[in-house]
Short mmCIF file of C-alpha atoms in Angstrom, two decimals:
data_model
loop_
_atom_site.label_atom_id
_atom_site.label_comp_id
_atom_site.label_asym_id
_atom_site.label_seq_id
_atom_site.Cartn_x
_atom_site.Cartn_y
_atom_site.Cartn_z
CA MET P 533 -18.36 -8.77 20.85
CA ASP P 534 -17.79 -10.83 17.71
CA THR P 535 -17.10 -9.09 14.41
CA VAL P 536 -20.27 -8.34 12.46
CA ARG P 537 -20.62 -10.80 9.59
CA LYS P 538 -22.01 -9.50 6.31
CA ILE P 539 -24.36 -11.70 4.30
CA ASP P 540 -26.99 -11.11 1.62
CA VAL P 541 -29.91 -12.96 3.23
CA LEU P 542 -30.38 -14.25 6.75
CA ILE P 543 -33.32 -16.60 7.36
CA ILE P 544 -34.53 -17.14 10.92
CA GLY P 545 -36.15 -20.57 11.23
CA ALA P 546 -35.30 -23.89 9.58
CA GLY P 547 -38.86 -25.22 9.28
CA PRO P 548 -40.55 -25.84 5.90
CA ALA P 549 -40.83 -22.15 4.93
CA GLY P 550 -37.26 -21.34 5.92
CA SER P 551 -35.66 -24.44 4.45
CA VAL P 552 -37.53 -24.13 1.14
CA CYS P 553 -36.69 -20.41 0.90
CA GLY P 554 -33.04 -21.20 1.61
CA SER P 555 -32.95 -23.91 -1.06
CA LEU P 556 -34.51 -21.59 -3.63
CA LEU P 557 -31.99 -18.86 -2.87
CA GLN P 558 -29.17 -21.41 -3.20
CA GLN P 559 -30.54 -22.37 -6.63
CA ALA P 560 -30.56 -18.68 -7.61
CA GLY P 561 -26.98 -18.17 -6.47
CA VAL P 562 -27.86 -15.82 -3.60
CA GLU P 563 -25.65 -15.92 -0.52
CA CYS P 564 -27.77 -16.92 2.47
CA ALA P 565 -27.74 -18.73 5.80
CA ILE P 566 -30.44 -20.19 8.04
CA VAL P 567 -30.41 -19.65 11.79
CA ASP P 568 -32.30 -21.92 14.19
CA HIS P 569 -31.91 -22.64 17.89
CA ALA P 570 -33.34 -26.19 17.65
CA THR P 571 -31.43 -29.41 17.09
CA PHE P 572 -32.84 -31.26 14.09
CA PRO P 573 -34.64 -33.54 13.63
CA ARG P 574 -37.17 -32.02 16.01
CA ASP P 575 -40.89 -32.68 16.45
CA LYS P 576 -43.66 -30.14 15.88
CA VAL P 577 -47.37 -29.89 16.62
CA CYS P 578 -48.89 -30.31 13.15
CA ALA P 579 -50.88 -32.97 11.33
CA GLY P 580 -48.27 -33.03 8.56
CA GLY P 581 -50.64 -33.55 5.65
CA LEU P 582 -49.68 -32.40 2.15
CA THR P 583 -52.65 -31.89 -0.16
CA VAL P 584 -52.17 -32.44 -3.88
CA LYS P 585 -51.57 -28.74 -4.50
CA ALA P 586 -48.91 -28.73 -1.76
CA TRP P 587 -46.92 -31.76 -2.89
CA ARG P 588 -47.13 -30.74 -6.55
CA LEU P 589 -45.74 -27.30 -5.68
CA LEU P 590 -42.99 -28.79 -3.52
CA ASP P 591 -41.96 -31.14 -6.33
CA MET P 592 -41.66 -28.14 -8.67
CA LEU P 593 -39.68 -26.02 -6.23
CA LEU P 594 -37.26 -28.68 -5.00
CA PRO P 595 -36.53 -31.08 -7.89
CA GLY P 596 -35.67 -34.55 -6.66
CA ILE P 597 -36.85 -33.95 -3.07
CA GLU P 598 -37.48 -37.24 -1.26
CA TYR P 599 -39.49 -37.75 1.91
CA ASP P 600 -41.54 -40.55 3.44
CA PHE P 601 -45.30 -40.30 3.50
CA ARG P 602 -48.48 -42.34 3.75
CA PRO P 603 -51.09 -41.70 1.02
CA ILE P 604 -54.64 -41.32 2.34
CA THR P 605 -57.68 -40.97 0.06
CA ARG P 606 -60.58 -42.03 2.33
CA MET P 607 -62.41 -38.96 3.68
CA ARG P 608 -65.03 -39.13 6.44
CA ILE P 609 -66.91 -36.05 7.67
CA GLN P 610 -69.66 -35.85 10.28
CA TYR P 611 -71.94 -33.12 11.61
CA GLU P 612 -73.14 -33.65 15.20
CA ASP P 613 -74.60 -37.19 15.34
CA ASP P 614 -75.72 -37.31 11.70
CA ALA P 615 -74.64 -40.12 9.39
CA VAL P 616 -70.98 -39.93 8.37
CA CYS P 617 -70.37 -38.58 4.86
CA GLU P 618 -67.70 -40.76 3.25
CA PHE P 619 -65.95 -40.61 -0.13
CA GLN P 620 -62.65 -41.37 -1.85
CA ALA P 621 -60.64 -38.30 -2.84
CA GLU P 622 -59.30 -38.16 -6.38
CA TYR P 623 -55.79 -37.41 -5.17
CA PRO P 624 -54.21 -38.64 -1.92
CA ILE P 625 -53.22 -36.48 1.00
CA ARG P 626 -49.59 -37.33 1.72
CA MET P 627 -49.45 -37.80 5.47
CA THR P 628 -45.95 -37.19 6.83
CA TYR P 629 -44.31 -37.36 10.22
CA ARG P 630 -43.31 -33.73 10.67
CA LYS P 631 -40.15 -34.57 12.57
CA GLU P 632 -38.87 -36.53 9.56
CA PHE P 633 -40.43 -34.34 6.87
CA ASP P 634 -38.93 -31.08 8.15
CA TYR P 635 -35.55 -32.79 8.47
CA SER P 636 -35.78 -33.94 4.84
CA LEU P 637 -36.37 -30.35 3.70
CA LEU P 638 -33.45 -29.09 5.79
CA GLN P 639 -31.17 -31.85 4.48
CA TYR P 640 -32.07 -30.88 0.90
CA TYR P 641 -30.96 -27.33 1.68
CA LEU P 642 -27.71 -28.48 3.28
CA GLN P 643 -26.92 -30.98 0.52
CA HIS P 644 -27.22 -28.18 -2.02
CA GLY P 645 -24.62 -26.04 -0.28
CA GLY P 646 -26.75 -24.31 2.35
CA GLU P 647 -25.39 -23.13 5.71
CA LEU P 648 -27.16 -23.73 9.02
CA ILE P 649 -26.18 -21.71 12.09
CA LYS P 650 -27.30 -22.88 15.53
CA ALA P 651 -28.23 -19.74 17.45
CA SER P 652 -31.17 -17.93 19.04
CA PHE P 653 -32.47 -14.71 17.49
CA ALA P 654 -32.66 -11.72 19.84
CA ARG P 655 -33.47 -8.58 17.84
CA PHE P 656 -32.89 -6.62 14.66
CA GLU P 657 -32.55 -2.97 13.72
CA GLN P 658 -32.55 -1.09 10.44
CA GLN P 659 -29.27 0.65 9.63
CA SER P 660 -28.84 4.05 7.97
CA ASP P 661 -27.45 2.35 4.84
CA GLY P 662 -30.62 0.25 4.47
CA ARG P 663 -29.07 -2.98 5.73
CA ILE P 664 -30.49 -4.95 8.66
CA LEU P 665 -28.35 -5.57 11.74
CA VAL P 666 -29.38 -8.84 13.42
CA THR P 667 -28.23 -9.74 16.92
CA MET P 668 -28.32 -13.22 18.44
CA LYS P 669 -28.74 -13.92 22.15
CA SER P 670 -25.07 -14.95 22.19
CA GLY P 671 -24.09 -11.46 21.00
CA GLN P 672 -23.16 -12.67 17.51
CA GLN P 673 -24.22 -10.14 14.86
CA PHE P 674 -25.03 -10.23 11.16
CA SER P 675 -25.48 -7.40 8.67
CA CYS P 676 -27.78 -8.46 5.85
CA ARG P 677 -29.65 -6.99 2.92
CA TYR P 678 -32.69 -9.11 3.70
CA LEU P 679 -33.95 -10.66 6.93
CA VAL P 680 -36.51 -13.41 6.36
CA GLY P 681 -38.68 -14.32 9.34
CA ALA P 682 -39.60 -17.99 9.08
CA ASP P 683 -39.61 -18.62 12.82
CA GLY P 684 -43.12 -20.01 13.13
CA GLY P 685 -46.25 -19.08 15.01
CA ASN P 686 -44.34 -17.61 17.94
CA SER P 687 -42.15 -15.52 15.66
CA HIS P 688 -39.92 -13.08 17.54
CA ILE P 689 -39.47 -11.05 14.35
CA ARG P 690 -43.23 -10.69 14.00
CA ARG P 691 -43.48 -9.56 17.62
CA GLN P 692 -40.81 -6.93 17.15
CA LEU P 693 -42.65 -5.63 14.09
CA HIS P 694 -46.23 -5.77 15.34
CA GLY P 695 -46.15 -6.35 19.10
CA PRO P 696 -48.18 -9.11 20.84
CA VAL P 697 -50.34 -11.25 18.57
CA ASN P 698 -54.09 -10.70 18.33
CA MET P 699 -55.50 -13.64 20.30
CA LYS P 700 -58.79 -13.31 18.44
CA HIS P 701 -57.05 -14.84 15.42
CA HIS P 702 -54.64 -17.08 17.33
CA PRO P 703 -56.45 -20.45 17.66
CA LEU P 704 -55.27 -23.23 19.91
CA PHE P 705 -54.41 -26.53 18.22
CA LEU P 706 -54.35 -29.59 20.50
CA GLU P 707 -53.02 -32.97 19.37
CA HIS P 708 -52.87 -36.52 20.68
CA TYR P 709 -50.94 -39.38 19.06
CA VAL P 710 -51.47 -43.13 19.05
CA GLU P 711 -48.49 -45.09 17.76
CA GLY P 712 -49.14 -47.53 14.91
CA GLU P 713 -51.18 -47.37 11.70
CA HIS P 714 -54.63 -48.53 12.77
CA ASP P 715 -56.89 -46.74 10.30
CA ASP P 716 -56.66 -45.37 6.77
CA ASP P 717 -58.76 -42.23 6.72
CA VAL P 718 -59.15 -38.56 7.49
CA PHE P 719 -62.08 -37.95 9.83
CA VAL P 720 -63.48 -34.49 10.69
CA HIS P 721 -66.30 -33.83 13.15
CA PHE P 722 -68.22 -30.55 13.33
CA SER P 723 -70.34 -29.67 16.32
CA HIS P 724 -71.78 -26.61 18.01
CA LYS P 725 -69.82 -27.79 21.07
CA TYR P 726 -66.56 -26.94 19.28
CA LYS P 727 -67.76 -23.88 17.36
CA PRO P 728 -65.75 -22.13 16.04
CA GLY P 729 -63.49 -25.13 15.53
CA CYS P 730 -63.59 -28.87 14.96
CA PHE P 731 -62.30 -32.28 16.01
CA TYR P 732 -60.32 -34.38 13.55
CA LYS P 733 -58.31 -37.59 13.15
CA PHE P 734 -55.63 -38.23 10.55
CA SER P 735 -54.22 -41.66 9.82
CA SER P 736 -50.64 -40.55 9.55
CA LYS P 737 -47.28 -42.16 8.90
CA GLY P 738 -46.52 -44.55 11.76
CA ARG P 739 -49.28 -43.24 14.01
CA ASP P 740 -52.84 -42.00 14.24
CA MET P 741 -53.09 -38.30 15.03
CA TYR P 742 -56.11 -36.85 16.79
CA GLY P 743 -56.57 -33.09 16.84
CA PHE P 744 -58.81 -30.34 18.13
CA VAL P 745 -58.83 -26.67 17.19
CA SER P 746 -60.74 -23.82 18.75
CA GLU P 747 -60.77 -20.09 18.08
CA ASP P 748 -62.99 -19.33 21.07
CA VAL P 749 -60.68 -17.07 23.05
CA ASN P 750 -63.31 -16.63 25.73
CA GLU P 751 -62.69 -20.16 26.95
CA ASN P 752 -59.64 -21.13 29.00
CA VAL P 753 -57.20 -23.84 28.04
CA PRO P 754 -58.30 -26.40 30.70
CA LEU P 755 -61.88 -26.22 29.38
CA LEU P 756 -60.71 -26.67 25.78
CA LYS P 757 -58.62 -29.67 26.86
CA GLN P 758 -61.68 -31.15 28.53
CA LYS P 759 -63.67 -30.74 25.31
CA PHE P 760 -60.87 -32.49 23.43
CA ARG P 761 -60.80 -35.40 25.89
CA GLU P 762 -64.57 -35.77 25.57
CA ALA P 763 -64.21 -35.94 21.79
CA LEU P 764 -61.41 -38.52 22.13
CA SER P 765 -63.63 -40.62 24.40
CA ARG P 766 -66.44 -40.39 21.87
CA VAL P 767 -64.29 -42.16 19.24
CA ASN P 768 -62.75 -44.58 21.81
CA ALA P 769 -59.23 -43.20 21.39
CA PRO P 770 -56.66 -44.44 23.93
CA GLU P 771 -55.73 -41.95 26.62
CA GLY P 772 -52.42 -40.16 26.38
CA THR P 773 -50.60 -36.86 26.75
CA LEU P 774 -52.03 -33.82 24.99
CA ARG P 775 -49.77 -31.38 23.16
CA GLY P 776 -50.74 -27.95 21.96
CA ALA P 777 -49.66 -24.85 20.12
CA TYR P 778 -51.12 -21.49 19.17
CA ILE P 779 -51.06 -20.87 15.42
CA PRO P 780 -51.62 -17.27 14.20
CA LEU P 781 -54.21 -16.93 11.45
CA GLU P 782 -54.05 -13.14 11.28
CA THR P 783 -51.93 -12.28 8.25
CA VAL P 784 -49.49 -9.44 8.80
CA GLU P 785 -46.93 -7.68 6.62
CA SER P 786 -43.58 -6.13 7.44
CA HIS P 787 -43.43 -2.34 7.18
CA ILE P 788 -39.62 -2.34 7.06
CA PRO P 789 -37.94 -2.74 3.65
CA GLY P 790 -35.68 -5.78 3.68
CA VAL P 791 -37.64 -7.63 6.39
CA ILE P 792 -39.98 -10.37 5.10
CA LEU P 793 -42.33 -12.67 7.01
CA ILE P 794 -43.21 -16.07 5.50
CA GLY P 795 -45.10 -19.19 6.57
CA ASP P 796 -46.67 -19.18 10.02
CA ALA P 797 -44.57 -16.16 11.02
CA GLY P 798 -46.66 -14.04 8.66
CA GLY P 799 -49.94 -15.81 9.46
CA PHE P 800 -49.99 -17.61 6.12
CA ALA P 801 -52.19 -20.59 6.84
CA ASN P 802 -55.59 -21.44 5.41
CA LYS P 803 -58.10 -19.58 7.60
CA LEU P 804 -60.70 -22.32 7.25
CA THR P 805 -58.77 -25.60 7.26
CA GLY P 806 -55.58 -24.59 9.07
CA GLU P 807 -53.46 -26.03 6.24
CA GLY P 808 -50.11 -24.27 6.41
CA LEU P 809 -47.57 -26.16 4.31
CA TYR P 810 -48.92 -25.09 0.92
CA ASP P 811 -48.71 -21.39 1.71
CA ALA P 812 -45.40 -21.89 3.51
CA PHE P 813 -43.98 -23.11 0.19
CA LYS P 814 -45.70 -20.34 -1.79
CA THR P 815 -44.52 -17.51 0.45
CA ALA P 816 -41.01 -18.98 0.50
CA TYR P 817 -40.96 -18.84 -3.29
CA ASN P 818 -42.41 -15.32 -3.36
CA ALA P 819 -39.78 -14.15 -0.87
CA LYS P 820 -37.07 -15.55 -3.14
CA GLN P 821 -38.60 -13.73 -6.11
CA ALA P 822 -38.69 -10.44 -4.20
CA ILE P 823 -35.01 -10.82 -3.29
CA VAL P 824 -33.78 -11.95 -6.72
CA GLU P 825 -35.85 -9.44 -8.71
CA GLY P 826 -35.36 -6.54 -6.30
CA LYS P 827 -39.12 -6.13 -5.83
CA SER P 828 -41.18 -5.69 -2.68
CA PHE P 829 -42.63 -8.78 -1.04
CA HIS P 830 -45.97 -6.97 -1.06
CA ASP P 831 -45.92 -7.17 -4.87
CA THR P 832 -44.54 -10.68 -5.39
CA ASN P 833 -46.88 -12.08 -2.72
CA SER P 834 -49.95 -10.00 -3.64
CA ALA P 835 -52.03 -13.00 -4.74
CA VAL P 836 -51.46 -14.73 -1.40
CA PHE P 837 -52.38 -11.60 0.57
CA PHE P 838 -55.62 -11.39 -1.43
CA LYS P 839 -56.35 -15.09 -0.87
CA MET P 840 -55.89 -14.70 2.89
CA LYS P 841 -58.54 -11.95 2.98
CA SER P 842 -60.95 -14.11 0.96
CA GLU P 843 -60.42 -17.02 3.34
CA GLU P 844 -61.28 -14.82 6.33
CA LYS P 845 -64.67 -14.11 4.73
CA MET P 846 -65.15 -17.82 4.04
CA PHE P 847 -64.33 -18.67 7.66
CA ASN P 848 -66.89 -16.18 8.97
CA PHE P 849 -69.53 -17.63 6.63
CA PHE P 850 -68.69 -21.24 7.40
CA PHE P 851 -69.14 -20.87 11.16
CA SER P 852 -72.22 -18.66 10.90
CA PRO P 853 -75.67 -20.17 11.64
CA PHE P 854 -76.46 -20.27 7.91
CA GLY P 855 -73.04 -21.72 7.12
CA PHE P 856 -73.49 -24.57 9.58
CA ARG P 857 -76.92 -25.37 8.10
CA PHE P 858 -75.36 -25.41 4.63
CA VAL P 859 -72.60 -27.78 5.82
CA ARG P 860 -75.19 -30.11 7.31
CA TRP P 861 -77.10 -30.17 4.02
CA LEU P 862 -73.92 -30.69 2.00
CA LEU P 863 -72.81 -33.66 4.11
CA ARG P 864 -76.01 -35.47 3.18
CA HIS P 865 -74.77 -35.59 -0.42
CA PRO P 866 -71.44 -37.50 -0.55
CA GLY P 867 -71.14 -37.13 -4.32
CA LEU P 868 -71.39 -33.36 -4.08
CA CYS P 869 -68.93 -33.33 -1.18
CA LYS P 870 -66.42 -35.31 -3.20
CA TRP P 871 -66.76 -32.94 -6.15
CA ALA P 872 -66.30 -29.86 -3.94
CA PHE P 873 -63.33 -31.39 -2.10
CA ASP P 874 -61.52 -32.51 -5.27
CA ALA P 875 -62.19 -29.17 -6.98
CA LYS P 876 -60.78 -27.23 -4.02
CA MET P 877 -57.66 -29.38 -3.85
CA LYS P 878 -56.91 -28.80 -7.53
CA ARG P 879 -58.26 -25.26 -7.93
CA GLU P 880 -55.22 -23.34 -6.79
CA THR P 881 -52.45 -23.33 -9.34
CA PHE P 882 -49.07 -21.71 -8.99
CA ARG P 883 -46.68 -20.99 -11.83
CA VAL P 884 -43.01 -21.14 -11.04
CA LYS P 885 -40.75 -18.84 -13.06
CA GLN P 886 -37.75 -20.71 -14.41
#
């Protein structure tokens, strides 16, 4: 077996949460390395939209970061067969191609002195001296002060900590792509046929992206795919191959000192909208703060944990009978919808300690 390598911080996963955390640790002068089994650039099931709060935060965290995007401000929302509510958002959603966007974040990390190790995580164990021994499938081992799990919705670190995920909070996201930039809007359709969930279309960079999400665990995947195809037919979308992924929306916390879960690995995505990039960046920053300041992640990330609980309550209200009636009423008032949308996009602020 290879000699155990000692390192301050080992990050599993080179997606947005892992790459941003690695870059922040590099800026702080903390020795770290990122481990990922994938060959980048790699594609990922995700709409790839950065709301104004997300791209503002990213610009603060990674000065000079450059990535390609398509700005979209036209919002269209429909309930059942009612008239479409349409308005122009105050700030654009930056639609990215996740394959390219994630690679840009990883390149930023590497260009600032970061190390990327191609390997597959197998397991970890806490040592008597408080360090974490991490073993790869190859047998390679690392001894680290901190292990950061940024390995996505199917996180192996999360599974070792908490066992199998709770499927009740593990919605299925299905996506379908049409190459080319045909439209210039974000369209969301709510219906009792999808409840709890929705159908959506994003005019993205270089392609149109159609999506469907459902949290109804009582239905099987073939039936959900059929519902998605029916929705695609309704908007005359070309036929194509469907792709899918389960994204955990149940937020969990590590009970082992020195082990931190961030991004999708910790269930840090908006419970109502599914937006994950904003909280991936926030939890990456909070993990860096915990490591640099010698505090617990529970403390540095307390505001995010609180927000996740609040969003669970909002989700339950939104998809309740009263919530759906309220949405229907709201969509009949485009001006009010625009105000609520713009306010939500700007409401969350995040101060970065210099």
